[in-house]
Amino acid sequence: MATKVILDVDTGTDDAVALMIAALSPDLKLLGATTVVGNCPCTICTENTLRVFDHIGVPIPVYQGMVEPMVRPDFDRPEESEVHGKYLDLPESTSQAQAQHAVDWLVETFSASAGDITLVPVGPLTNVAMMLRHCPEVAAQIPELVIMGGAHHIGNRSALAEFNIWVDPEAARLVVNCGRPIRMVPLDATHKALISAEDCQQLRGLGTPAATAAATFIERRIEGYDRSQPMKILNTAPVHDALAVCAIIDPTVIKTELIAVDVETKGELTDGATICDFGNRTGKAPNVHFAMDVDVPKFKEMMFDILGRRA
Ligand code: BDR
Ligand code: CA
């Protein structure tokens, strides 16, 4: 039976690939997407998400969420990001977001569920934290959260912090300590799963709307990464959020370790860092299955297989 999922996104080029994988995989049932401020202002993330679903022809509802982080003011982001641009390179959407606020929809949907919907946040954790703050009982209804975020050895927004956690560390701290099973797909894993320009050519060759769009988005990422944060191999880029979705379809695509993780919210140099207690020096109960490794061939095979499908 297909696993029910909700994706919380800040679309975003890699969110877009993750959304297409979630919508087209026969192993997942995507109930809806909620949008949050992150890669772009929230209204642009919403429009981008609608564009993706229009493009692949799936009528999945989109709910717009938090336009600012929970405590801190929204950060000063460039008008056009190196790896995401502003609007996705797809026709303007002809659909509308739902009228209900994302946080209200999440509370309502999880409350009414049979406890069988996996929550997949691949943007800052503001919507999820607001849901838990607004209605703490809802936590018991979430069987698992699969989060793209965090980092142990490497940061991308600062020396130690990963972007999604850095944007709203207070929200992330609340979520990682919510007491529910959590799998975290951090930069340590996603930076090992690099997609190359040749992979993009192969994707484009599949000829489906999803594969063609994914190739365009990933090529944009490769240009951005080569310019602003080159990977160990030039002409490649990580597609972070897609790996988190693939890990739900086949958990063996990542290798995790159960450890205690917390989030720094008061650091002068370390704000938004995920503090990973691999040696259990704090004695804190382990709360996160943290991924440090990836089966790269499996990841690519899954991406190609699913993006090669049509709705
Ligand atoms: C994360 O930050 C965003 O820019 C990406 O969409 C991804 O979710 C990687 O740090
Ligand atoms: Ca994202």
mmCIF file of C-alpha atoms and ligand atoms in Angstrom:
data_model
loop_
_atom_site.group_PDB
_atom_site.id
_atom_site.type_symbol
_atom_site.label_atom_id
_atom_site.label_comp_id
_atom_site.label_asym_id
_atom_site.label_seq_id
_atom_site.Cartn_x
_atom_site.Cartn_y
_atom_site.Cartn_z
ATOM 1 C CA MET A 1 0.000 0.000 0.000
ATOM 2 C CA ALA A 2 1.204 3.519 -0.810
ATOM 3 C CA THR A 3 2.544 5.541 2.135
ATOM 4 C CA LYS A 4 0.569 8.729 2.728
ATOM 5 C CA VAL A 5 2.794 11.804 2.821
ATOM 6 C CA ILE A 6 2.540 15.564 3.180
ATOM 7 C CA LEU A 7 5.465 17.649 1.925
ATOM 8 C CA ASP A 8 6.275 20.951 3.592
ATOM 9 C CA VAL A 9 8.298 22.886 1.024
ATOM 10 C CA ASP A 10 10.027 26.166 0.180
ATOM 11 C CA THR A 11 10.104 25.544 -3.579
ATOM 12 C CA GLY A 12 13.009 25.983 -4.732
ATOM 13 C CA THR A 13 14.699 23.880 -7.433
ATOM 14 C CA ASP A 14 15.391 20.809 -5.288
ATOM 15 C CA ASP A 15 11.983 21.024 -3.576
ATOM 16 C CA ALA A 16 10.510 20.941 -7.088
ATOM 17 C CA VAL A 17 12.282 17.660 -7.875
ATOM 18 C CA ALA A 18 11.188 16.249 -4.505
ATOM 19 C CA LEU A 19 7.559 17.238 -5.197
ATOM 20 C CA MET A 20 7.589 15.526 -8.595
ATOM 21 C CA ILE A 21 9.060 12.339 -7.108
ATOM 22 C CA ALA A 22 6.448 12.343 -4.320
ATOM 23 C CA ALA A 23 3.597 12.978 -6.765
ATOM 24 C CA LEU A 24 4.658 10.357 -9.310
ATOM 25 C CA SER A 25 5.964 7.514 -7.145
ATOM 26 C CA PRO A 26 3.495 4.597 -7.034
ATOM 27 C CA ASP A 27 4.754 3.923 -3.486
ATOM 28 C CA LEU A 28 3.591 7.284 -2.129
ATOM 29 C CA LYS A 29 0.261 9.049 -1.893
ATOM 30 C CA LEU A 30 0.916 12.790 -1.740
ATOM 31 C CA LEU A 31 -2.046 14.316 0.128
ATOM 32 C CA GLY A 32 -0.965 17.918 -0.192
ATOM 33 C CA ALA A 33 1.905 20.369 -0.068
ATOM 34 C CA THR A 34 2.319 23.163 2.454
ATOM 35 C CA THR A 35 4.604 26.098 1.719
ATOM 36 C CA VAL A 36 6.887 28.037 4.023
ATOM 37 C CA VAL A 37 9.285 30.953 3.767
ATOM 38 C CA GLY A 38 12.824 29.822 2.937
ATOM 39 C CA ASN A 39 14.479 29.709 -0.444
ATOM 40 C CA CYS A 40 12.078 32.445 -1.571
ATOM 41 C CA PRO A 41 9.405 34.586 0.081
ATOM 42 C CA CYS A 42 6.483 32.266 0.887
ATOM 43 C CA THR A 43 4.170 33.587 -1.851
ATOM 44 C CA ILE A 44 6.791 32.730 -4.484
ATOM 45 C CA CYS A 45 7.302 29.253 -2.956
ATOM 46 C CA THR A 46 3.533 28.778 -3.283
ATOM 47 C CA GLU A 47 3.427 29.879 -6.919
ATOM 48 C CA ASN A 48 6.421 27.650 -7.704
ATOM 49 C CA THR A 49 4.734 24.649 -6.070
ATOM 50 C CA LEU A 50 1.557 25.255 -8.087
ATOM 51 C CA ARG A 51 3.642 25.524 -11.266
ATOM 52 C CA VAL A 52 5.239 22.136 -10.589
ATOM 53 C CA PHE A 53 1.898 20.367 -10.099
ATOM 54 C CA ASP A 54 0.373 22.092 -13.157
ATOM 55 C CA HIS A 55 3.382 21.074 -15.240
ATOM 56 C CA ILE A 56 3.118 17.366 -14.432
ATOM 57 C CA GLY A 57 -0.701 17.449 -14.411
ATOM 58 C CA VAL A 58 -1.513 16.397 -10.838
ATOM 59 C CA PRO A 59 -4.355 18.075 -8.920
ATOM 60 C CA ILE A 60 -2.626 18.118 -5.516
ATOM 61 C CA PRO A 61 -3.782 20.833 -3.093
ATOM 62 C CA VAL A 62 -1.287 23.485 -2.007
ATOM 63 C CA TYR A 63 -1.652 25.371 1.288
ATOM 64 C CA GLN A 64 0.339 28.522 1.942
ATOM 65 C CA GLY A 65 1.945 28.759 5.366
ATOM 66 C CA MET A 66 4.230 30.943 7.443
ATOM 67 C CA VAL A 67 5.682 33.997 5.747
ATOM 68 C CA GLU A 68 8.222 34.671 8.527
ATOM 69 C CA PRO A 69 10.290 32.502 10.886
ATOM 70 C CA MET A 70 8.740 31.866 14.306
ATOM 71 C CA VAL A 71 10.838 34.247 16.405
ATOM 72 C CA ARG A 72 13.402 36.003 14.217
ATOM 73 C CA PRO A 73 12.583 38.387 11.408
ATOM 74 C CA ASP A 74 12.933 36.917 7.949
ATOM 75 C CA PHE A 75 16.528 37.160 6.734
ATOM 76 C CA ASP A 76 17.778 39.481 4.029
ATOM 77 C CA ARG A 77 17.823 37.137 1.033
ATOM 78 C CA PRO A 78 19.125 38.139 -2.395
ATOM 79 C CA GLU A 79 16.489 39.051 -4.976
ATOM 80 C CA GLU A 80 17.501 36.004 -6.987
ATOM 81 C CA SER A 81 19.253 33.009 -5.402
ATOM 82 C CA GLU A 82 22.236 31.397 -7.160
ATOM 83 C CA VAL A 83 20.778 27.891 -7.078
ATOM 84 C CA HIS A 84 17.024 28.540 -7.067
ATOM 85 C CA GLY A 85 16.561 31.712 -9.058
ATOM 86 C CA LYS A 86 13.249 33.349 -8.141
ATOM 87 C CA TYR A 87 10.353 31.837 -10.080
ATOM 88 C CA LEU A 88 10.888 28.333 -11.443
ATOM 89 C CA ASP A 89 11.439 28.112 -15.161
ATOM 90 C CA LEU A 90 7.896 26.843 -15.878
ATOM 91 C CA PRO A 91 4.746 28.560 -17.192
ATOM 92 C CA GLU A 92 2.828 30.693 -14.723
ATOM 93 C CA SER A 93 0.385 28.604 -12.726
ATOM 94 C CA THR A 94 -3.269 28.480 -13.680
ATOM 95 C CA SER A 95 -4.348 27.001 -10.320
ATOM 96 C CA GLN A 96 -4.865 28.623 -6.955
ATOM 97 C CA ALA A 97 -3.608 27.760 -3.498
ATOM 98 C CA GLN A 98 -6.295 26.651 -1.038
ATOM 99 C CA ALA A 99 -7.843 29.368 1.133
ATOM 100 C CA GLN A 100 -7.022 27.597 4.418
ATOM 101 C CA HIS A 101 -3.715 28.417 6.146
ATOM 102 C CA ALA A 102 -1.160 25.599 5.987
ATOM 103 C CA VAL A 103 -0.812 25.348 9.774
ATOM 104 C CA ASP A 104 -4.588 24.991 10.230
ATOM 105 C CA TRP A 105 -4.754 22.382 7.481
ATOM 106 C CA LEU A 106 -1.894 20.396 9.043
ATOM 107 C CA VAL A 107 -3.594 20.417 12.460
ATOM 108 C CA GLU A 108 -6.934 19.410 10.934
ATOM 109 C CA THR A 109 -5.491 16.723 8.674
ATOM 110 C CA PHE A 110 -3.307 15.035 11.285
ATOM 111 C CA SER A 111 -6.071 15.247 13.913
ATOM 112 C CA ALA A 112 -8.543 13.521 11.605
ATOM 113 C CA SER A 113 -6.018 10.917 10.391
ATOM 114 C CA ALA A 114 -5.540 7.338 11.477
ATOM 115 C CA GLY A 115 -1.947 8.178 12.465
ATOM 116 C CA ASP A 116 -0.707 7.016 9.081
ATOM 117 C CA ILE A 117 0.608 10.178 7.385
ATOM 118 C CA THR A 118 4.366 10.737 7.178
ATOM 119 C CA LEU A 119 5.335 14.393 7.417
ATOM 120 C CA VAL A 120 8.201 15.432 5.146
ATOM 121 C CA PRO A 121 9.543 18.919 5.881
ATOM 122 C CA VAL A 122 12.155 19.951 3.320
ATOM 123 C CA GLY A 123 12.224 23.665 4.145
ATOM 124 C CA PRO A 124 12.589 25.672 7.361
ATOM 125 C CA LEU A 125 10.559 24.056 10.165
ATOM 126 C CA THR A 126 8.303 27.050 10.898
ATOM 127 C CA ASN A 127 4.975 25.502 9.793
ATOM 128 C CA VAL A 128 5.675 22.266 11.637
ATOM 129 C CA ALA A 129 6.694 24.029 14.850
ATOM 130 C CA MET A 130 3.639 26.290 14.684
ATOM 131 C CA MET A 131 1.421 23.228 14.246
ATOM 132 C CA LEU A 132 2.997 21.583 17.328
ATOM 133 C CA ARG A 133 2.772 24.760 19.378
ATOM 134 C CA HIS A 134 -0.811 25.423 18.353
ATOM 135 C CA CYS A 135 -1.975 21.855 18.967
ATOM 136 C CA PRO A 136 0.610 19.693 20.822
ATOM 137 C CA GLU A 137 -1.746 16.647 20.795
ATOM 138 C CA VAL A 138 -1.260 16.400 17.050
ATOM 139 C CA ALA A 139 2.293 15.061 17.575
ATOM 140 C CA ALA A 140 0.908 11.666 18.642
ATOM 141 C CA GLN A 141 -0.770 11.368 15.236
ATOM 142 C CA ILE A 142 2.486 11.641 13.274
ATOM 143 C CA PRO A 143 4.128 8.228 12.783
ATOM 144 C CA GLU A 144 7.376 9.716 11.465
ATOM 145 C CA LEU A 145 8.942 12.969 10.311
ATOM 146 C CA VAL A 146 11.493 12.690 7.511
ATOM 147 C CA ILE A 147 13.329 15.994 7.516
ATOM 148 C CA MET A 148 15.807 17.400 5.014
ATOM 149 C CA GLY A 149 17.970 19.562 7.206
ATOM 150 C CA GLY A 150 20.936 19.774 9.489
ATOM 151 C CA ALA A 151 24.610 19.023 9.129
ATOM 152 C CA HIS A 152 27.411 17.505 11.174
ATOM 153 C CA HIS A 153 30.702 17.963 9.318
ATOM 154 C CA ILE A 154 29.720 20.726 6.901
ATOM 155 C CA GLY A 155 27.472 23.766 6.787
ATOM 156 C CA ASN A 156 26.079 25.653 3.811
ATOM 157 C CA ARG A 157 24.691 28.830 5.409
ATOM 158 C CA SER A 158 27.523 29.182 7.898
ATOM 159 C CA ALA A 159 30.539 27.067 8.813
ATOM 160 C CA LEU A 160 28.305 24.712 10.783
ATOM 161 C CA ALA A 161 24.670 25.504 9.971
ATOM 162 C CA GLU A 162 22.510 24.084 7.204
ATOM 163 C CA PHE A 163 20.060 26.527 5.571
ATOM 164 C CA ASN A 164 16.684 25.025 6.633
ATOM 165 C CA ILE A 165 17.682 24.898 10.285
ATOM 166 C CA TRP A 166 19.511 28.243 10.174
ATOM 167 C CA VAL A 167 16.436 30.137 8.883
ATOM 168 C CA ASP A 168 14.362 29.208 11.938
ATOM 169 C CA PRO A 169 16.471 27.545 14.656
ATOM 170 C CA GLU A 170 13.813 27.983 17.372
ATOM 171 C CA ALA A 171 11.302 26.097 15.224
ATOM 172 C CA ALA A 172 13.833 23.392 14.439
ATOM 173 C CA ARG A 173 14.683 22.954 18.124
ATOM 174 C CA LEU A 174 11.033 22.492 19.005
ATOM 175 C CA VAL A 175 10.525 19.964 16.186
ATOM 176 C CA VAL A 176 13.597 17.766 16.815
ATOM 177 C CA ASN A 177 12.586 17.526 20.475
ATOM 178 C CA CYS A 178 8.917 16.735 19.795
ATOM 179 C CA GLY A 179 9.269 13.120 20.878
ATOM 180 C CA ARG A 180 8.158 11.533 17.609
ATOM 181 C CA PRO A 181 10.335 9.295 15.400
ATOM 182 C CA ILE A 182 12.537 11.490 13.205
ATOM 183 C CA ARG A 183 14.771 10.669 10.271
ATOM 184 C CA MET A 184 17.041 13.518 9.320
ATOM 185 C CA VAL A 185 18.693 13.781 5.917
ATOM 186 C CA PRO A 186 21.493 16.318 6.454
ATOM 187 C CA LEU A 187 24.121 17.823 4.172
ATOM 188 C CA ASP A 188 26.537 15.043 5.164
ATOM 189 C CA ALA A 189 24.306 12.679 3.168
ATOM 190 C CA THR A 190 23.049 14.963 0.407
ATOM 191 C CA HIS A 191 26.533 16.205 -0.519
ATOM 192 C CA LYS A 192 27.489 12.597 -1.237
ATOM 193 C CA ALA A 193 24.593 12.173 -3.680
ATOM 194 C CA LEU A 194 25.743 14.550 -6.394
ATOM 195 C CA ILE A 195 23.949 14.762 -9.727
ATOM 196 C CA SER A 196 26.090 15.649 -12.735
ATOM 197 C CA ALA A 197 25.507 17.478 -16.013
ATOM 198 C CA GLU A 198 25.652 14.076 -17.776
ATOM 199 C CA ASP A 199 22.928 12.760 -15.452
ATOM 200 C CA CYS A 200 20.818 15.764 -16.498
ATOM 201 C CA GLN A 201 21.294 14.920 -20.168
ATOM 202 C CA GLN A 202 20.178 11.371 -19.437
ATOM 203 C CA LEU A 203 17.148 12.681 -17.523
ATOM 204 C CA ARG A 204 16.194 14.981 -20.375
ATOM 205 C CA GLY A 205 16.416 12.014 -22.710
ATOM 206 C CA LEU A 206 13.560 10.326 -20.824
ATOM 207 C CA GLY A 207 11.278 12.907 -22.417
ATOM 208 C CA THR A 208 8.593 13.085 -19.712
ATOM 209 C CA PRO A 209 7.435 16.461 -18.318
ATOM 210 C CA ALA A 210 8.903 15.591 -14.896
ATOM 211 C CA ALA A 211 12.290 14.421 -16.177
ATOM 212 C CA THR A 212 12.650 17.374 -18.552
ATOM 213 C CA ALA A 213 11.816 19.901 -15.837
ATOM 214 C CA ALA A 214 14.081 18.133 -13.326
ATOM 215 C CA ALA A 215 16.969 18.321 -15.811
ATOM 216 C CA THR A 216 16.420 22.083 -16.225
ATOM 217 C CA PHE A 217 16.224 22.666 -12.447
ATOM 218 C CA ILE A 218 19.292 20.576 -11.684
ATOM 219 C CA GLU A 219 21.316 22.234 -14.455
ATOM 220 C CA ARG A 220 20.473 25.576 -12.839
ATOM 221 C CA ARG A 221 21.655 24.143 -9.509
ATOM 222 C CA ILE A 222 24.916 22.930 -11.043
ATOM 223 C CA GLU A 223 25.658 26.396 -12.455
ATOM 224 C CA GLY A 224 24.851 27.970 -9.078
ATOM 225 C CA TYR A 225 26.925 25.499 -7.092
ATOM 226 C CA ASP A 226 29.913 25.738 -9.422
ATOM 227 C CA ARG A 227 29.813 29.537 -9.002
ATOM 228 C CA SER A 228 29.029 29.883 -5.305
ATOM 229 C CA GLN A 229 29.868 26.681 -3.412
ATOM 230 C CA PRO A 230 31.650 24.187 -5.697
ATOM 231 C CA MET A 231 31.332 20.558 -4.730
ATOM 232 C CA LYS A 232 34.322 18.161 -4.655
ATOM 233 C CA ILE A 233 33.503 17.258 -8.259
ATOM 234 C CA LEU A 234 32.861 20.238 -10.543
ATOM 235 C CA ASN A 235 29.770 20.246 -12.742
ATOM 236 C CA THR A 236 27.657 18.509 -10.105
ATOM 237 C CA ALA A 237 25.149 19.554 -7.452
ATOM 238 C CA PRO A 238 23.236 17.990 -4.578
ATOM 239 C CA VAL A 239 19.439 17.695 -4.912
ATOM 240 C CA HIS A 240 18.895 17.590 -1.148
ATOM 241 C CA ASP A 241 15.109 17.408 -0.847
ATOM 242 C CA ALA A 242 14.773 14.637 -3.427
ATOM 243 C CA LEU A 243 16.948 12.360 -1.292
ATOM 244 C CA ALA A 244 14.609 12.792 1.699
ATOM 245 C CA VAL A 245 11.617 11.708 -0.398
ATOM 246 C CA CYS A 246 13.515 8.719 -1.839
ATOM 247 C CA ALA A 247 14.359 7.656 1.728
ATOM 248 C CA ILE A 248 10.650 7.184 2.427
ATOM 249 C CA ILE A 249 10.170 5.060 -0.669
ATOM 250 C CA ASP A 250 13.232 2.928 0.104
ATOM 251 C CA PRO A 251 14.850 3.499 3.524
ATOM 252 C CA THR A 252 18.018 1.662 2.398
ATOM 253 C CA VAL A 253 18.947 4.582 0.114
ATOM 254 C CA ILE A 254 20.435 6.278 3.210
ATOM 255 C CA LYS A 255 22.370 4.871 6.153
ATOM 256 C CA THR A 256 21.334 6.333 9.499
ATOM 257 C CA GLU A 257 22.566 6.243 13.078
ATOM 258 C CA LEU A 258 20.234 6.842 16.034
ATOM 259 C CA ILE A 259 21.752 9.711 18.055
ATOM 260 C CA ALA A 260 20.782 12.649 20.264
ATOM 261 C CA VAL A 261 20.445 15.818 18.179
ATOM 262 C CA ASP A 262 19.681 19.332 19.337
ATOM 263 C CA VAL A 263 19.759 22.741 17.691
ATOM 264 C CA GLU A 264 21.881 25.744 18.695
ATOM 265 C CA THR A 265 19.723 28.849 19.104
ATOM 266 C CA LYS A 266 22.066 31.141 21.042
ATOM 267 C CA GLY A 267 25.454 30.700 19.411
ATOM 268 C CA GLU A 268 27.542 33.635 18.316
ATOM 269 C CA LEU A 269 29.111 31.614 15.489
ATOM 270 C CA THR A 270 26.974 28.511 15.561
ATOM 271 C CA ASP A 271 23.330 29.638 15.405
ATOM 272 C CA GLY A 272 21.246 27.031 13.596
ATOM 273 C CA ALA A 273 23.855 24.259 13.900
ATOM 274 C CA THR A 274 22.565 20.762 14.582
ATOM 275 C CA ILE A 275 24.528 19.473 17.570
ATOM 276 C CA CYS A 276 24.999 15.749 16.996
ATOM 277 C CA ASP A 277 25.999 13.773 20.059
ATOM 278 C CA PHE A 278 27.538 10.734 18.346
ATOM 279 C CA GLY A 279 29.400 9.734 21.526
ATOM 280 C CA ASN A 280 26.339 10.324 23.746
ATOM 281 C CA ARG A 281 28.356 12.674 25.972
ATOM 282 C CA THR A 282 25.187 14.489 27.089
ATOM 283 C CA GLY A 283 23.343 11.334 28.103
ATOM 284 C CA LYS A 284 20.290 12.718 26.291
ATOM 285 C CA ALA A 285 17.961 10.053 24.893
ATOM 286 C CA PRO A 286 18.592 9.531 21.174
ATOM 287 C CA ASN A 287 15.889 11.346 19.200
ATOM 288 C CA VAL A 288 17.007 11.329 15.563
ATOM 289 C CA HIS A 289 17.994 8.737 12.953
ATOM 290 C CA PHE A 290 20.719 10.868 11.365
ATOM 291 C CA ALA A 291 21.926 9.981 7.854
ATOM 292 C CA MET A 292 25.652 10.196 7.187
ATOM 293 C CA ASP A 293 25.808 8.010 4.093
ATOM 294 C CA VAL A 294 23.954 7.334 0.832
ATOM 295 C CA ASP A 295 23.648 4.559 -1.714
ATOM 296 C CA VAL A 296 24.286 6.854 -4.693
ATOM 297 C CA PRO A 297 23.541 4.365 -7.534
ATOM 298 C CA LYS A 298 20.250 3.463 -5.841
ATOM 299 C CA PHE A 299 19.327 7.135 -5.431
ATOM 300 C CA LYS A 300 19.968 7.888 -9.091
ATOM 301 C CA GLU A 301 18.109 4.778 -10.243
ATOM 302 C CA MET A 302 15.078 5.785 -8.169
ATOM 303 C CA MET A 303 15.119 9.344 -9.497
ATOM 304 C CA PHE A 304 15.355 8.203 -13.099
ATOM 305 C CA ASP A 305 12.669 5.573 -12.689
ATOM 306 C CA ILE A 306 10.143 7.879 -11.016
ATOM 307 C CA LEU A 307 10.786 11.031 -13.034
ATOM 308 C CA GLY A 308 10.448 8.928 -16.165
ATOM 309 C CA ARG A 309 6.777 8.367 -15.303
ATOM 310 C CA ARG A 310 3.747 10.397 -16.340
ATOM 311 C CA ALA A 311 0.757 11.264 -14.157
HETATM 312 C C1 BDR B 1 18.133 22.984 1.885
HETATM 313 O O1 BDR B 1 18.049 24.391 1.782
HETATM 314 C C2 BDR B 1 17.335 24.773 0.626
HETATM 315 O O2 BDR B 1 18.029 25.742 -0.075
HETATM 316 C C3 BDR B 1 17.121 23.519 -0.177
HETATM 317 O O3 BDR B 1 15.864 23.555 -0.815
HETATM 318 C C4 BDR B 1 17.212 22.403 0.829
HETATM 319 O O4 BDR B 1 15.956 22.114 1.401
HETATM 320 C C5 BDR B 1 19.570 22.567 1.766
HETATM 321 O O5 BDR B 1 20.332 23.194 2.725
HETATM 322 CA CA CA B 2 13.928 23.057 0.447
#
